[in-house]
Coordinates of C-alpha atoms in Angstrom, one line a residue:
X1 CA 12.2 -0.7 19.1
X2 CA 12.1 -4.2 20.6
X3 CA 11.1 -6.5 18.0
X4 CA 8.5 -8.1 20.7
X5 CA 6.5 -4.6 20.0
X6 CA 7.2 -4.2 16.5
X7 CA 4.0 -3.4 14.8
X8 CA 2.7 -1.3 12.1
X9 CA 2.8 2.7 12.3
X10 CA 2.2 5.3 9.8
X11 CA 1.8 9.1 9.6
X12 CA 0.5 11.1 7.1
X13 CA -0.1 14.7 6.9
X14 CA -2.1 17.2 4.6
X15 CA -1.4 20.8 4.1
X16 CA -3.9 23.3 3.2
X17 CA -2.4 26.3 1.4
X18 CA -5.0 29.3 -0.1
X19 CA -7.3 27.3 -2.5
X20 CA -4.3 24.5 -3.2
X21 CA -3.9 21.2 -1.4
X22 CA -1.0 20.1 -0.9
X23 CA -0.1 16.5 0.6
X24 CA 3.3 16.7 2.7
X25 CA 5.4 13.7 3.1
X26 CA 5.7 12.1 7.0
X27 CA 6.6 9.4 8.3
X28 CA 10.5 7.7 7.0
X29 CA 11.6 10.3 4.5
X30 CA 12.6 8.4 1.7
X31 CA 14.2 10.9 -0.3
X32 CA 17.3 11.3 2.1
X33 CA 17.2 8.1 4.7
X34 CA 17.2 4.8 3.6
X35 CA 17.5 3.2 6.8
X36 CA 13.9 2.9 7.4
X37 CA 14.1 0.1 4.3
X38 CA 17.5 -1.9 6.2
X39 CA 15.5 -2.1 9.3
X40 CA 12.8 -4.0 7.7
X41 CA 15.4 -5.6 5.9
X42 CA 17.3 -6.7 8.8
X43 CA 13.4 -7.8 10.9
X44 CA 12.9 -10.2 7.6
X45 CA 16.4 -12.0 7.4
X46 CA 17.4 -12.1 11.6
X47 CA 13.6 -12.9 12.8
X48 CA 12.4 -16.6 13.6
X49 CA 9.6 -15.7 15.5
X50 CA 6.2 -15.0 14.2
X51 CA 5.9 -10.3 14.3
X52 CA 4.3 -7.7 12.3
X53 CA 6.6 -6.5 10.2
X54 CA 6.8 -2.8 9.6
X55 CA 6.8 -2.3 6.3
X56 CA 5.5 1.1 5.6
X57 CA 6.2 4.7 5.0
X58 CA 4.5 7.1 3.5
X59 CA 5.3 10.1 0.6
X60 CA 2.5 12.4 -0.9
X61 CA 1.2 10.0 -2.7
X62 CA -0.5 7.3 0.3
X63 CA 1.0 4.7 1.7
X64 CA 4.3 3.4 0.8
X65 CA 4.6 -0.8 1.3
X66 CA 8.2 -2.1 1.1
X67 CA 9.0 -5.9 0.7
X68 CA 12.3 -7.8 0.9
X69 CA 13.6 -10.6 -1.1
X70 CA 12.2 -13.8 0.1
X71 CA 14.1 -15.9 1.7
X72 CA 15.2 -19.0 -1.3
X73 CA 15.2 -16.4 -3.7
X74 CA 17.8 -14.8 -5.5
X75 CA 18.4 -12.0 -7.6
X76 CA 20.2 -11.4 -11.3
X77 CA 19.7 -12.5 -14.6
X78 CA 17.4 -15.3 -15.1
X79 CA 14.7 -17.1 -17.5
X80 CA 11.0 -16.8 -16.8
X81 CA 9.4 -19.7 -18.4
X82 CA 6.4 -19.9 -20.7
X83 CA 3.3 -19.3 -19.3
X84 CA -0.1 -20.0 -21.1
X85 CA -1.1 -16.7 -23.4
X86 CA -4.9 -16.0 -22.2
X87 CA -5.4 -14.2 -26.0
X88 CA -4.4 -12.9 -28.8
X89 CA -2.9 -9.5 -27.8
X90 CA -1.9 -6.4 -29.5
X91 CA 0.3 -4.4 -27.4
X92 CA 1.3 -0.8 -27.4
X93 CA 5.3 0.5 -26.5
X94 CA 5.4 3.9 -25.1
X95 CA 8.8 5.7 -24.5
X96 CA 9.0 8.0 -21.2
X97 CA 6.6 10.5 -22.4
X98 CA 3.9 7.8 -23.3
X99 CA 4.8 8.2 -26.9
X100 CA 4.1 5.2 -28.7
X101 CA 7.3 4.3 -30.2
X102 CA 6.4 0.1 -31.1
X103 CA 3.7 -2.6 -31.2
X104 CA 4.0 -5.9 -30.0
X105 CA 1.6 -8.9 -30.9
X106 CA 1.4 -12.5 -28.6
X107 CA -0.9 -15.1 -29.7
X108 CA -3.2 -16.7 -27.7
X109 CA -2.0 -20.4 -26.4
X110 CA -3.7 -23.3 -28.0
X111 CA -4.2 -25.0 -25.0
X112 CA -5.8 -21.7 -22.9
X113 CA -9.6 -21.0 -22.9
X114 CA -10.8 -17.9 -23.0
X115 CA -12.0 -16.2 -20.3
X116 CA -15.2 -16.0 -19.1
X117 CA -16.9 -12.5 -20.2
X118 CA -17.8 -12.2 -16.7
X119 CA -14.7 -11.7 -15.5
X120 CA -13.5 -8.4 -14.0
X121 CA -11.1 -6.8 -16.9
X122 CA -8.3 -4.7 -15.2
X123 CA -5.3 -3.2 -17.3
X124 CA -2.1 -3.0 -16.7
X125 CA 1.0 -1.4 -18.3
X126 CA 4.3 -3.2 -18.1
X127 CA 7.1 -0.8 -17.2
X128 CA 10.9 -2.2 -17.1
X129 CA 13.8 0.1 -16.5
X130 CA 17.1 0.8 -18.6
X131 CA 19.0 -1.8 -16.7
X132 CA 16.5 -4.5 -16.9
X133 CA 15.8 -3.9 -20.7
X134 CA 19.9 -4.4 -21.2
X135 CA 19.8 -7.8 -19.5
X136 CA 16.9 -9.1 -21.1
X137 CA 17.3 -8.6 -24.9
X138 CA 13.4 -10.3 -24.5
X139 CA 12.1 -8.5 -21.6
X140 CA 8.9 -8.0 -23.4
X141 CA 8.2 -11.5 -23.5
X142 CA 9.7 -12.2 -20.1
X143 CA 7.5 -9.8 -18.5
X144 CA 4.1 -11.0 -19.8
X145 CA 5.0 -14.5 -18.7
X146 CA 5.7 -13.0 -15.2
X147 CA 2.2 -11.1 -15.4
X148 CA 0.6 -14.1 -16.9
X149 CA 1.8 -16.4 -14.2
X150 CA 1.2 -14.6 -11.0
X151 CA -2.3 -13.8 -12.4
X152 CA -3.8 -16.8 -12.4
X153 CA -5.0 -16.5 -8.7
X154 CA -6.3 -13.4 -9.5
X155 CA -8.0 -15.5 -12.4
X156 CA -9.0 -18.0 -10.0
X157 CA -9.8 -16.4 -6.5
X158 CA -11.1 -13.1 -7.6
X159 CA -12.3 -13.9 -11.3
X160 CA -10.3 -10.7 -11.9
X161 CA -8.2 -10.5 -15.2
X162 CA -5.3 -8.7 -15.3
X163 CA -5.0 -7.7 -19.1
X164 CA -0.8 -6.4 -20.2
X165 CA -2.2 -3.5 -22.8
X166 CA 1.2 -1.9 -23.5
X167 CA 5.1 -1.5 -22.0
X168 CA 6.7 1.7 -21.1
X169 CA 10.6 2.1 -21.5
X170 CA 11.2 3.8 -18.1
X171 CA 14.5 5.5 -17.0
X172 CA 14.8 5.1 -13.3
X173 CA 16.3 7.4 -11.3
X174 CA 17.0 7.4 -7.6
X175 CA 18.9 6.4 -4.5
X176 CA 16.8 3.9 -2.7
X177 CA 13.5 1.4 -4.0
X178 CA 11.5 4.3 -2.5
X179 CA 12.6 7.2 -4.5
X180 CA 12.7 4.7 -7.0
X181 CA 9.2 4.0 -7.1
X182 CA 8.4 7.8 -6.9
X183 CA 10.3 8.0 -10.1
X184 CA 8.3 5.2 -11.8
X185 CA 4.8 6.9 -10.4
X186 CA 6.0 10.4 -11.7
X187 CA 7.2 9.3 -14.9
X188 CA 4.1 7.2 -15.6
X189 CA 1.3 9.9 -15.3
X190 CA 0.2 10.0 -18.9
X191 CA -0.8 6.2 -18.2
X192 CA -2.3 6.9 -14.9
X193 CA -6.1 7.1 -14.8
X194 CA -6.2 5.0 -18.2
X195 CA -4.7 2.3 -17.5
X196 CA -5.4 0.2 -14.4
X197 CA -1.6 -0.9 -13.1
X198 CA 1.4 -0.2 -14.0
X199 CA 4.1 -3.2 -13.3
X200 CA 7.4 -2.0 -12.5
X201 CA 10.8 -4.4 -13.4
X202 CA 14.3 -3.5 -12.5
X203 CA 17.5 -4.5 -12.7
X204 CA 18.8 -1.0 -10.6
X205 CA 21.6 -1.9 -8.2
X206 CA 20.0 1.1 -6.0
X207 CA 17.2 -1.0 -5.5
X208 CA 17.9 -2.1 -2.4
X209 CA 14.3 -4.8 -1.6
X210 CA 12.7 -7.3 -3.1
X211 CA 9.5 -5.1 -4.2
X212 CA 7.8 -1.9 -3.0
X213 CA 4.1 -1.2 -3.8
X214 CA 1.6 1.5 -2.9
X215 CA -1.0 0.4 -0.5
X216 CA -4.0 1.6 -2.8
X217 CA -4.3 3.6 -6.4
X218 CA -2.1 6.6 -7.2
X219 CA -4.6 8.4 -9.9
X220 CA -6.6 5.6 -9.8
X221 CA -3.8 3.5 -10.9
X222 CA -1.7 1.3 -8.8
X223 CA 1.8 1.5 -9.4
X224 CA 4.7 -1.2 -8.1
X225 CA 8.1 -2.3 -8.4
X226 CA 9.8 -5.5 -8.4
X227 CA 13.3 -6.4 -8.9
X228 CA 14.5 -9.3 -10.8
X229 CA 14.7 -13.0 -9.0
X230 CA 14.9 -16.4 -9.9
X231 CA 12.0 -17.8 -11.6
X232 CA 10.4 -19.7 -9.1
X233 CA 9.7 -16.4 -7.4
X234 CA 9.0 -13.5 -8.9
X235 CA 5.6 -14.0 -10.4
X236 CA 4.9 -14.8 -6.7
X237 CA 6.5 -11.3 -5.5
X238 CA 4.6 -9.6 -8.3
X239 CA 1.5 -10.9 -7.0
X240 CA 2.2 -9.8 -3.5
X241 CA 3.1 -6.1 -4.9
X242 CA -0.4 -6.2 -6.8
X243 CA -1.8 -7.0 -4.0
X244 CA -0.8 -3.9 -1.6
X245 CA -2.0 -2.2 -4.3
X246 CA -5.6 -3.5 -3.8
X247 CA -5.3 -2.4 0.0
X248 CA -3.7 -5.6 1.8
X249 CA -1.4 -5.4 4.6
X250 CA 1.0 -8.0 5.8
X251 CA 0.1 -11.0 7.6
X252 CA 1.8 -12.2 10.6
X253 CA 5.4 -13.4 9.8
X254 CA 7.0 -16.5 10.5
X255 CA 5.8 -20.3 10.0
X256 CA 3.2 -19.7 12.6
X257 CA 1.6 -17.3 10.4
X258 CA -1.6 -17.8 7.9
X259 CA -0.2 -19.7 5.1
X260 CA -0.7 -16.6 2.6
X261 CA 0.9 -14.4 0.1
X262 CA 0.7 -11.6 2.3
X263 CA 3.1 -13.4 5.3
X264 CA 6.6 -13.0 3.7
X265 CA 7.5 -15.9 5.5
X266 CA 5.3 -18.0 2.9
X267 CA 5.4 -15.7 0.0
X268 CA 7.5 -17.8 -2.4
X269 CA 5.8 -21.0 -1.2
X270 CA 1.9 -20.3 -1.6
X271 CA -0.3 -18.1 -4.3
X272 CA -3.3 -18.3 -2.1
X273 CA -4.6 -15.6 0.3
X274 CA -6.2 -16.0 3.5
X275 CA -10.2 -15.5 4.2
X276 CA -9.5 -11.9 5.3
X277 CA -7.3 -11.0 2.6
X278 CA -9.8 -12.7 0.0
X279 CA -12.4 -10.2 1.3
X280 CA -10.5 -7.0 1.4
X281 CA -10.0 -7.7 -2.2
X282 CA -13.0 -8.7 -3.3
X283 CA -14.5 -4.8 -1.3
X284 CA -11.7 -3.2 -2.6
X285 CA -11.6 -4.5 -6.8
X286 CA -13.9 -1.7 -7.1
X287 CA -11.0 0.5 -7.5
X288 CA -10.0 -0.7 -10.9
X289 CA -11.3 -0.8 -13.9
X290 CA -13.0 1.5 -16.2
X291 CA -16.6 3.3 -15.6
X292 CA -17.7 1.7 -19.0
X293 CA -15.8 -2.0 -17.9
X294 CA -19.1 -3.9 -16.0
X295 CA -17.0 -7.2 -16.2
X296 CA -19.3 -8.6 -18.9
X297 CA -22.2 -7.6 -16.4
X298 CA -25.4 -6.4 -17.5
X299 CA -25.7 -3.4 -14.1
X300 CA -22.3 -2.0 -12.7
X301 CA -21.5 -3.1 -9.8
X302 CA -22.5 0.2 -6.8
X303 CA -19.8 0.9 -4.8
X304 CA -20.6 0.6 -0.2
X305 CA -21.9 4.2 0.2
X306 CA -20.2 4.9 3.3
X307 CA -22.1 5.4 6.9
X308 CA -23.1 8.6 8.0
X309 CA -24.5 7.8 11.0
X310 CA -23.0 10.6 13.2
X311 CA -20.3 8.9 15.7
X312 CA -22.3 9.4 19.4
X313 CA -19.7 8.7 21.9
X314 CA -19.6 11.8 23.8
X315 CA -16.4 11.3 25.7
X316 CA -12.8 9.6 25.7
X317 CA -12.4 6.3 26.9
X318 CA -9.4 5.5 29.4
X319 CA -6.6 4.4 27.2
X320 CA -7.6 7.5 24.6
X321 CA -7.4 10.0 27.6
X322 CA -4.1 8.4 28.3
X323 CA -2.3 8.8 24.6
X324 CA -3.6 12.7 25.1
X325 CA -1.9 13.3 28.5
X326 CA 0.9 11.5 26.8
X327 CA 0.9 13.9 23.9
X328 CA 0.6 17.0 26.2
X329 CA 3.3 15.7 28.1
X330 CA 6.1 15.5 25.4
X331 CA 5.0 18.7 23.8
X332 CA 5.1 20.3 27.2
X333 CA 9.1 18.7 27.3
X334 CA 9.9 20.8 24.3
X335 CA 7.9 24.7 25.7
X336 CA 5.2 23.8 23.1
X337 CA 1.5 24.5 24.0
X338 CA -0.6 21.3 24.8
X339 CA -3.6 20.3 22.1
X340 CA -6.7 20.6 23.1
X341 CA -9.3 18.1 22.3
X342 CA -12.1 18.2 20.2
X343 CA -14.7 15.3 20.8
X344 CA -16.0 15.4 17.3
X345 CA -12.7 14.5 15.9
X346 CA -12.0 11.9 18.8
X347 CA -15.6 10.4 17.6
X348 CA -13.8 10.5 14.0
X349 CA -10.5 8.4 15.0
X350 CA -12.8 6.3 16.9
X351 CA -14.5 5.3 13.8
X352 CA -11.1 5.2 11.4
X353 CA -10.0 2.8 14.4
X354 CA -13.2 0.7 14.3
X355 CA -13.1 0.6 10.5
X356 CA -9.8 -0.8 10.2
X357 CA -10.7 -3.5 12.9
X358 CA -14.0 -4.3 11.1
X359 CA -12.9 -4.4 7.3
X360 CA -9.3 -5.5 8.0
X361 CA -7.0 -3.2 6.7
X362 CA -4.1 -1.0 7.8
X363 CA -4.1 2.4 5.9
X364 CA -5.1 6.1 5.8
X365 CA -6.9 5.1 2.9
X366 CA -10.0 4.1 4.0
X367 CA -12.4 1.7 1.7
X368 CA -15.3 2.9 3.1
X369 CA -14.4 6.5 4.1
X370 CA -11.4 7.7 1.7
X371 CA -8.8 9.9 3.6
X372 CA -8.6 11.1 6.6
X373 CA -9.7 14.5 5.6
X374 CA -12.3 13.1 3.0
X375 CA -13.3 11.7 6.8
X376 CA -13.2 14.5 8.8
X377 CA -15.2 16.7 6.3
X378 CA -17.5 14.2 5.7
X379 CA -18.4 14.8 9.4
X380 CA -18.1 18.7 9.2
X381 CA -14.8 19.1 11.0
X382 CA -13.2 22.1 9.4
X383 CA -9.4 22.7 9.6
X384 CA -6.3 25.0 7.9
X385 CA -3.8 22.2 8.3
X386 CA -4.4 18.3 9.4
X387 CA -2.7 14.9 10.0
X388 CA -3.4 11.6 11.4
X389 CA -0.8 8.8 12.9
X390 CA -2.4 5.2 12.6
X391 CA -1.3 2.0 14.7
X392 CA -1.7 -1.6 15.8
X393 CA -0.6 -4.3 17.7
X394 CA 0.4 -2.2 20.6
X395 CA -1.2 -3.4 24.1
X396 CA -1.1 0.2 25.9
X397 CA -1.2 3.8 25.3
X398 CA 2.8 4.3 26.6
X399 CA 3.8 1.4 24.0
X400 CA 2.0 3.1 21.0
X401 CA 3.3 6.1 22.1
X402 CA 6.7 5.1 22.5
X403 CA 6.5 3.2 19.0
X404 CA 5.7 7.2 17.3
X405 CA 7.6 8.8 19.3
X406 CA 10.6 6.6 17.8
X407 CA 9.4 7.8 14.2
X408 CA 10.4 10.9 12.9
X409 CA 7.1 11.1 10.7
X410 CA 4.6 10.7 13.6
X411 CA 7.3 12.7 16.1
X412 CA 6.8 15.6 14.2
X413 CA 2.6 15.3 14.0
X414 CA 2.6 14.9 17.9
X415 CA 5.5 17.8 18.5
X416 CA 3.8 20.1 15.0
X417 CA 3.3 23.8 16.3
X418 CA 0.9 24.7 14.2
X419 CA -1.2 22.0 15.4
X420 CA -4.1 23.3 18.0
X421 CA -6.8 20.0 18.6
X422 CA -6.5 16.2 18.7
X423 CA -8.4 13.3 18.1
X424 CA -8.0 10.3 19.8
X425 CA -9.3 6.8 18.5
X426 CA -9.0 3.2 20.4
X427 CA -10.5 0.3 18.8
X428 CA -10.5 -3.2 20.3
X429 CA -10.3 -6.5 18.3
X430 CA -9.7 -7.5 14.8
X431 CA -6.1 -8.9 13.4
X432 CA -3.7 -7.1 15.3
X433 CA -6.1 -7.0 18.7
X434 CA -5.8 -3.2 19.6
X435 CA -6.1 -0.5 16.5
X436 CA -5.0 3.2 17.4
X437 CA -5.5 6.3 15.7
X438 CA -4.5 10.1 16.3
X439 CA -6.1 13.2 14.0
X440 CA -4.6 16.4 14.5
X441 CA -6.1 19.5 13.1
X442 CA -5.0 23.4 13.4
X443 CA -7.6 26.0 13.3

């Protein structure tokens, strides 16, 4: 793909078996090709001018966010300095079946005020694997100054307040960061949906980027990995993981990019995030935190009810007949029947399109909607089996088709035999100026 239309595209795809749902993985597989992770690898290090990268994949768990190292940093062992304890903490240890096998006390820092009770509280475990454990005797301590450090923009920005309640000796296992991170979601379940984060550290020489996140909650609990760096870094990196898990997508990279944590061009220079990013998170910190946890408010805060104002265009635009005819054509190439479309789920990738423009995000997670199929059922579309491909940047309807046509996720959504309608959605505008979406359903 030439690196003048490199830009963002993800598949997903959801299979419906008897009364069990079952999310397949599309898009890069992970498991068994890792060069999806050197390509983005390769954009970062060999690119001067300002792109999107492409930095996602996705697994049945959502979106799948991969990060170099930074350019100035370096990995191996090193010493995170002190940062200011925000209280006095009692901390659980958990071994890999979240038995608790130790406690841990820090003291609150003399020179630290508490917090305000209106902050948002969000919890976090701190998970560090086998090989980082045996190259920092202290990890515990290292780790919460890591934490400590890169949460101070939360602190200041978001007046959210990342709390370390425990660590988690984790075993990782894996060939890549992606299966990697798999590992670390898998063998953190019985901390997922009671604790808010959990904050991956390794030291595995399969662990082949400088962090990988997902782009929203697993379980309700957002779950990343970072791999040791200098000092001057990693509490940046950390907060850049953290904050795919709140929804964000890159920025622009290169120096003609927003000076923000989310353009990896700047990511160990700033701990700031731009206007747009700032809002995503503050719509999106719903997602954390407990029922009971008001952040020292006296009412909960409601979460957006979503729209459901019936979409009422009642045909395709130009460039969405276009990516049809485009689809029909390649399946046609390969003696498969063409889709047919169905309006009502055009109107529905119209509005996933829109949405992503409007609220400036890049996911199949949708703040306002949820999934794609929490979408289309919302608007009564029924189906046996169902995907969706999502894109931006691209100018026309050959380009974005070229770009999924060069993935073997979204290839096998467009070529899927089972498949019967599509939904085509074109959306004008926003950060990346033109936001695509296809939803493909069988019936």
């Amino acid at each position: 793909m030439s690196k003048k239309l490199l830009s963002l595209i993800v598949a997903l795809t959801l299979l419906l078996s008897s009364s069990t749902t079952v999310y397949a993985a599309n898009g890069s597989d992970t498991s068994d090709d890792s060069s999806f992770f050197h390509q983005i690898i390769n954009f970062f290090e060999n690119e001067k001018q300002d792109q999107k990268p492409l930095a996602k994949s996705v697994t049945p768990n959502g979106d799948m966010i991969v990060d170099p190292v930074p350019k100035g940093a370096k990995t191996g062992e090193r010493t995170v300095g002190d940062a200011p304890i925000e209280r006095d903490t009692s901390l659980k240890v958990f071994d890999k079946k979240g038995k608790i096998i130790d406690k841990e006390r820090f003291s609150r820092s003399k020179a630290v005020k508490a917090k305000s009770p209106r902050a948002k509280v969000v919890t976090a475990v701190i998970a560090a694997d086998e090989e980082y454990r045996a190259a920092f005797p202290h990890w515990k301590e290292n780790t919460m100054n890591i934490v400590e450090k890169q949460d101070k923009a939360f602190n200041r920005d978001h007046n959210i307040d990342i709390q370390v309640k425990g660590y988690m000796e984790w075993q990782s296992e894996g060939n890549n960061s992606g299966t990697l991170l798999e590992d670390l979601t898998k063998d953190s379940g019985a901390h997922q949906r009671t604790y808010d984060f959990v904050i991956g550290f390794t030291k595995d020489p399969r662990f082949d980027v400088g962090g990988i996140a997902w782009g929203g909650p697993v379980n309700e609990t957002g779950i990343s990995v970072t791999v040791d760096m200098n000092a001057e870094t990693i509490h940046r990196v950390v907060q850049h993981e953290l904050s795919h898990n709140f929804g964000l997508a890159h920025d622009y990279h290169g120096p003609g990019g927003p000076k923000c944590i989310m353009n990896y061009y700047y990511t160990h220079r700033v701990d700031q995030w731009d206007a747009s990013h700032k809002a995503q998170i503050s719509q999106n910190k719903r997602w954390y935190g407990t029922p009971a946890n008001t952040g020292g408010n006296t009412k909960p805060q409601k979460p957006e009810k979503p729209s459901t104002k019936k979409p009422t265009k009642k045909s395709l635009s130009a460039y969405e007949k276009q990516v049809v005819r485009l689809v029909n054509l390649e399946r046609k190439k390969r003696g498969l029947k063409p889709l047919k479309v169905q309006l009502k789920l055009s109107k529905v990738a119209r509005l996933k399109s829109q949405d992503m423009r409007n609220n400036h995000y890049f996911s199949h997670h949708s703040p306002t909607y949820g999934s794609p199929f929490d979408m289309m059922r919302r608007y009564r579309i029924t189906f046996r089996a169902a995907g969706e491909n999502i894109a931006a940047g691209q100018s026309t309807p050959k380009a974005v088709m070229n770009a999924w046509m060069k993935s073997d996720g979204h290839r096998r959504n467009i070529l899927n035999a089972n498949f019967t309608h599509i939904g085509v959605g074109y959306a004008k505008g926003g950060s990346y100026g033109r936001y695509w979406t296809q939803q493909f359903i069988s019936r």
